[in-house]
Short mmCIF file of C-alpha atoms in Angstrom, two decimals:
data_model
loop_
_atom_site.label_atom_id
_atom_site.label_comp_id
_atom_site.label_asym_id
_atom_site.label_seq_id
_atom_site.Cartn_x
_atom_site.Cartn_y
_atom_site.Cartn_z
CA MET A 5 0.11 0.30 0.15
CA ASP A 6 2.44 2.30 0.75
CA ALA A 7 4.54 1.66 -2.75
CA GLN A 8 1.44 2.61 -4.08
CA LYS A 9 0.86 5.94 -2.49
CA PRO A 10 4.29 8.11 -4.63
CA ALA A 11 2.56 6.58 -7.80
CA SER A 12 -0.71 7.91 -7.18
CA ALA A 13 0.14 11.45 -6.03
CA ARG A 14 2.58 11.32 -8.87
CA ARG A 15 -0.59 10.44 -11.51
CA ALA A 16 -2.13 12.96 -9.61
CA ARG A 17 0.23 15.50 -9.79
CA GLN A 18 0.83 15.24 -13.67
CA GLU A 19 -2.89 15.56 -14.19
CA MET A 20 -3.10 18.56 -12.34
CA ILE A 21 0.53 19.83 -14.39
CA ALA A 22 -1.39 18.54 -17.93
CA ARG A 23 -5.20 20.46 -17.13
CA TYR A 24 -2.90 24.26 -15.84
CA VAL A 25 -0.62 23.20 -19.53
CA LEU A 26 -3.89 22.63 -21.35
CA ASP A 27 -5.90 25.87 -19.65
CA HIS A 28 -3.54 28.21 -20.35
CA GLU A 29 -1.93 26.87 -23.09
CA SER A 30 1.69 26.89 -21.92
CA ALA A 31 3.59 27.42 -18.73
CA THR A 32 7.03 27.85 -16.65
CA ALA A 33 8.48 25.57 -14.84
CA ASN A 34 8.15 27.88 -12.25
CA GLU A 35 4.55 28.19 -12.51
CA LEU A 36 4.19 24.38 -12.21
CA ALA A 37 6.64 24.07 -9.24
CA ASP A 38 4.20 26.91 -7.36
CA LEU A 39 1.14 25.27 -9.07
CA THR A 40 1.71 21.77 -7.31
CA GLY A 41 4.50 22.55 -4.35
CA VAL A 42 7.29 20.42 -5.14
CA SER A 43 10.52 21.39 -6.47
CA LEU A 44 11.87 22.35 -9.60
CA MET A 45 13.34 18.63 -10.26
CA THR A 46 10.85 16.83 -9.75
CA VAL A 47 8.26 19.05 -12.09
CA HIS A 48 10.82 18.31 -14.75
CA ARG A 49 10.46 15.07 -14.12
CA ASP A 50 6.97 15.29 -14.23
CA LEU A 51 6.86 17.14 -17.79
CA GLU A 52 9.39 14.95 -19.52
CA ASP A 53 6.50 12.11 -18.25
CA LEU A 54 4.52 14.35 -19.87
CA SER A 55 6.37 14.58 -23.29
CA ARG A 56 6.95 11.17 -23.85
CA GLN A 57 2.78 10.92 -23.98
CA GLY A 58 2.32 13.51 -26.46
CA ILE A 59 0.32 15.78 -23.51
CA VAL A 60 2.73 18.73 -23.98
CA ARG A 61 5.54 20.36 -25.63
CA LYS A 62 9.00 20.86 -23.96
CA PHE A 63 10.30 24.32 -24.79
CA ARG A 64 13.46 26.03 -22.68
CA GLY A 65 11.99 27.42 -19.24
CA GLY A 66 8.81 25.83 -19.75
CA VAL A 67 5.91 23.55 -21.80
CA SER A 68 3.30 24.14 -24.36
CA ALA A 69 0.19 22.40 -24.72
CA GLN A 70 -0.10 24.69 -28.82
CA PRO A 71 1.00 23.52 -31.99
CA SER A 72 4.59 23.98 -33.34
CA SER A 73 5.62 22.98 -36.86
CA VAL A 74 7.01 19.86 -36.31
CA PHE A 75 4.24 18.97 -33.03
CA GLU A 76 0.50 18.67 -33.20
CA SER A 77 -1.40 19.45 -29.89
CA ASN A 78 -2.19 16.85 -27.52
CA ILE A 79 -6.13 15.88 -28.96
CA GLU A 80 -7.97 17.56 -25.53
CA PHE A 81 -6.40 21.20 -26.38
CA ARG A 82 -7.96 20.49 -29.64
CA LEU A 83 -11.16 19.38 -28.15
CA GLN A 84 -11.59 22.58 -25.88
CA SER A 85 -10.01 25.03 -28.74
CA ARG A 86 -12.60 27.30 -30.64
CA GLN A 87 -15.33 25.25 -30.20
CA ALA A 88 -17.64 27.80 -31.87
CA GLU A 89 -15.25 28.29 -34.97
CA LYS A 90 -15.75 24.46 -35.50
CA ALA A 91 -19.73 24.02 -34.78
CA ALA A 92 -19.99 27.12 -37.82
CA MET A 93 -17.97 24.68 -40.10
CA ALA A 94 -20.07 21.60 -39.19
CA ARG A 95 -23.48 23.32 -40.07
CA VAL A 96 -22.01 24.50 -44.01
CA ALA A 97 -20.51 20.78 -44.15
CA ARG A 98 -23.51 19.18 -43.05
CA GLN A 99 -25.64 20.44 -46.16
CA HIS A 100 -22.85 18.67 -48.58
CA VAL A 101 -24.68 15.00 -47.18
CA GLU A 102 -27.41 13.76 -47.82
CA ALA A 103 -29.50 10.34 -47.45
CA GLY A 104 -28.19 7.07 -49.19
CA MET A 105 -24.21 8.70 -49.23
CA ALA A 106 -21.29 6.89 -48.03
CA VAL A 107 -18.84 9.69 -45.58
CA MET A 108 -15.61 9.33 -44.61
CA LEU A 109 -14.59 11.31 -41.17
CA ASP A 110 -10.95 12.19 -40.15
CA ASP A 111 -9.85 12.05 -36.80
CA ALA A 112 -10.01 16.13 -36.57
CA THR A 113 -11.37 17.57 -33.67
CA SER A 114 -13.25 19.79 -37.13
CA THR A 115 -14.82 16.44 -38.45
CA LEU A 116 -16.07 15.34 -34.90
CA ALA A 117 -18.40 18.60 -35.06
CA VAL A 118 -19.27 17.24 -38.12
CA ALA A 119 -20.47 14.00 -37.01
CA ARG A 120 -22.37 14.81 -34.10
CA LEU A 121 -24.99 16.87 -36.84
CA LEU A 122 -25.42 13.41 -38.73
CA GLY A 123 -27.80 12.05 -37.01
CA ASP A 124 -31.06 13.18 -38.78
CA VAL A 125 -29.88 11.96 -41.81
CA SER A 126 -30.93 8.70 -42.90
CA PRO A 127 -30.08 6.07 -44.29
CA LEU A 128 -26.17 6.95 -43.94
CA THR A 129 -22.73 4.98 -44.49
CA VAL A 130 -20.37 6.71 -42.02
CA VAL A 131 -16.03 5.89 -41.94
CA THR A 132 -14.20 7.35 -39.65
CA ASN A 133 -10.56 5.90 -37.65
CA TYR A 134 -11.93 8.66 -34.84
CA ILE A 135 -12.79 7.19 -31.52
CA GLY A 136 -14.43 10.20 -30.77
CA ALA A 137 -16.39 10.27 -33.62
CA ILE A 138 -17.20 6.61 -33.58
CA ASP A 139 -18.44 7.02 -29.89
CA VAL A 140 -20.94 9.63 -30.93
CA LEU A 141 -21.97 8.01 -33.69
CA ARG A 142 -22.76 4.41 -32.23
CA LYS A 143 -25.46 6.02 -30.43
CA MET A 144 -27.37 6.83 -33.79
CA PRO A 145 -29.75 4.03 -34.83
CA ASP A 146 -30.21 5.03 -38.37
CA ILE A 147 -26.17 5.06 -39.01
CA ARG A 148 -24.40 2.30 -40.18
CA LEU A 149 -20.94 2.73 -38.59
CA ILE A 150 -17.49 1.15 -40.32
CA ALA A 151 -14.79 1.95 -37.72
CA LEU A 152 -11.16 2.00 -39.70
CA GLY A 153 -9.05 -0.03 -36.99
CA GLY A 154 -4.93 0.38 -37.17
CA GLU A 155 -2.35 1.12 -34.58
CA TYR A 156 -3.88 3.60 -31.69
CA SER A 157 -2.48 7.06 -30.88
CA HIS A 158 -3.15 8.63 -27.55
CA THR A 159 -2.18 11.67 -29.07
CA HIS A 160 -4.58 11.72 -31.64
CA ASP A 161 -7.21 9.27 -30.16
CA SER A 162 -6.82 7.52 -33.49
CA PHE A 163 -6.53 4.43 -35.41
CA GLY A 164 -3.42 4.77 -37.91
CA GLY A 165 -0.82 3.00 -39.69
CA VAL A 166 -0.62 0.25 -42.29
CA GLY A 167 -3.86 -1.76 -41.29
CA CYS A 168 -5.47 1.87 -41.60
CA ILE A 169 -4.69 2.50 -45.01
CA ASP A 170 -5.36 -0.91 -45.78
CA ALA A 171 -8.79 -0.67 -44.86
CA ILE A 172 -8.91 2.84 -46.59
CA SER A 173 -7.36 1.55 -50.32
CA GLN A 174 -10.57 -1.21 -49.59
CA LEU A 175 -13.25 1.81 -49.64
CA THR A 176 -14.81 4.29 -52.19
CA VAL A 177 -17.00 6.55 -50.26
CA ASP A 178 -19.04 9.88 -51.92
CA VAL A 179 -17.43 12.05 -49.55
CA VAL A 180 -14.89 12.71 -47.28
CA PHE A 181 -14.40 15.74 -44.70
CA VAL A 182 -10.86 16.23 -43.43
CA SER A 183 -9.05 18.65 -41.37
CA THR A 184 -5.18 19.97 -40.54
CA SER A 185 -3.27 21.65 -38.57
CA ALA A 186 -1.43 24.54 -41.52
CA MET A 187 -2.32 25.62 -44.29
CA THR A 188 -0.95 28.69 -46.39
CA HIS A 189 -2.82 29.81 -49.65
CA GLU A 190 -1.74 27.33 -52.10
CA MET A 191 -0.65 23.94 -49.55
CA ALA A 192 -2.03 22.26 -47.00
CA TYR A 193 0.24 20.88 -44.77
CA HIS A 194 0.71 18.57 -41.34
CA GLN A 195 3.15 17.63 -38.57
CA GLU A 196 3.53 13.72 -38.83
CA GLN A 197 3.97 11.60 -41.81
CA GLU A 198 1.94 8.90 -40.78
CA ILE A 199 -1.49 11.70 -40.46
CA VAL A 200 -0.21 12.84 -43.63
CA LEU A 201 -0.50 9.21 -45.71
CA THR A 202 -3.73 8.42 -43.75
CA LYS A 203 -5.55 11.86 -44.43
CA ARG A 204 -4.08 11.08 -48.20
CA ALA A 205 -5.27 7.63 -48.51
CA MET A 206 -8.37 9.08 -47.26
CA LEU A 207 -8.79 11.64 -50.32
CA ARG A 208 -7.96 9.10 -52.33
CA ALA A 209 -10.99 7.16 -51.52
CA ALA A 210 -13.47 10.30 -51.88
CA HIS A 211 -15.48 11.19 -55.19
CA THR A 212 -15.62 14.93 -53.03
CA ARG A 213 -13.27 16.21 -51.47
CA ILE A 214 -13.95 18.43 -48.70
CA LEU A 215 -11.77 20.47 -46.29
CA LEU A 216 -12.54 21.91 -43.54
CA MET A 217 -10.06 24.72 -42.01
CA ASP A 218 -9.63 26.60 -38.92
CA SER A 219 -8.68 30.79 -40.31
CA GLN A 220 -6.27 30.57 -37.14
CA LYS A 221 -4.19 27.77 -38.82
CA ILE A 222 -4.37 29.50 -41.92
CA GLY A 223 -0.79 31.29 -42.92
CA ARG A 224 0.99 28.65 -41.10
CA ARG A 225 3.42 25.94 -42.55
CA ALA A 226 4.45 22.68 -41.54
CA LEU A 227 7.01 19.77 -41.75
CA HIS A 228 4.79 17.63 -44.34
CA GLN A 229 3.39 18.66 -47.49
CA LEU A 230 -0.61 16.47 -47.16
CA CYS A 231 -1.07 18.67 -50.87
CA PRO A 232 -2.50 21.80 -52.69
CA LEU A 233 -5.64 23.49 -51.40
CA THR A 234 -6.51 22.71 -55.33
CA ASP A 235 -6.62 18.51 -54.52
CA PHE A 236 -9.93 19.64 -52.86
CA ASP A 237 -13.40 20.59 -54.27
CA LEU A 238 -14.36 22.72 -51.45
CA LEU A 239 -12.68 24.58 -48.57
CA ILE A 240 -15.03 25.34 -45.52
CA VAL A 241 -12.94 28.13 -43.15
CA ASP A 242 -14.83 30.16 -40.37
CA SER A 243 -15.37 33.88 -40.49
CA GLY A 244 -12.36 35.03 -38.78
CA ILE A 245 -10.51 33.93 -42.45
CA LYS A 246 -8.18 37.67 -43.17
CA GLU A 247 -10.40 39.18 -46.47
CA ASP A 248 -6.61 38.89 -48.22
CA GLN A 249 -6.06 35.27 -47.14
CA LEU A 250 -9.48 34.47 -49.05
CA ALA A 251 -8.60 36.63 -51.96
CA ASP A 252 -5.28 34.63 -52.46
CA ILE A 253 -7.07 31.30 -51.97
CA ARG A 254 -9.82 32.11 -54.42
CA ASP A 255 -7.32 33.21 -57.09
CA GLY A 256 -5.67 29.92 -56.62
CA GLY A 257 -8.79 28.54 -57.82
CA VAL A 258 -9.79 26.86 -55.06
CA THR A 259 -13.71 27.44 -54.31
CA VAL A 260 -14.14 28.21 -51.12
CA GLU A 261 -17.88 28.86 -48.45
CA VAL A 262 -17.09 31.21 -45.08
CA ALA A 263 -19.06 30.04 -42.46
CA SER A 264 -20.58 32.55 -40.30
CA LEU A 265 -20.64 32.25 -36.51
#
């Protein structure tokens, strides 16, 4: 029993640290030492553990839950952020779904918002690798749900890898909704190679390809190129997009719908 107490205290402390960083987007080691009442050395050990789990990203003197060009933010952070914008884009996306369709959703929190609106479309087949979407869709009795397997990712709460890509390659859907973490007026990007490969497989499997993009992610680049924006049949963005950004994207031949909040 005594041996379990330090482990239990460490888990509780790390949960406190993770919640604080997710709520505040970033924190210094000194802040976290004050928060938890432990030494800086102990905080740094906790941050090493949380970094290995993909919950936070370390930088000199502290940690962040925000993405960088090589690091995608944790699923818990993404679920909390920009909810109104995601809901607005989902309402526009829902207009492109009709009864009888086969729809594919990637593991983005933006497409999770789409999943929540599909209960009144019947009949409908939905394919996804995202556990959050699976949990929402399994409660909708009139939806035929196909869950993609593969290797589980704690960071994304989804399945990927060879098994997932192979499963996608055996399917053809009417429309796929995807989102990603960075975009210029010409190119969509993501930080992780495996995620890029899974999204590309989904795009190949679909007749119509729709990208949902948070306006805060526009103008950013990440390590891996996903595909040119012209590979998408439609881009849906929230109304926070800047006028010059919207003009540049449309000048490049991309069809755009702006979702009002």
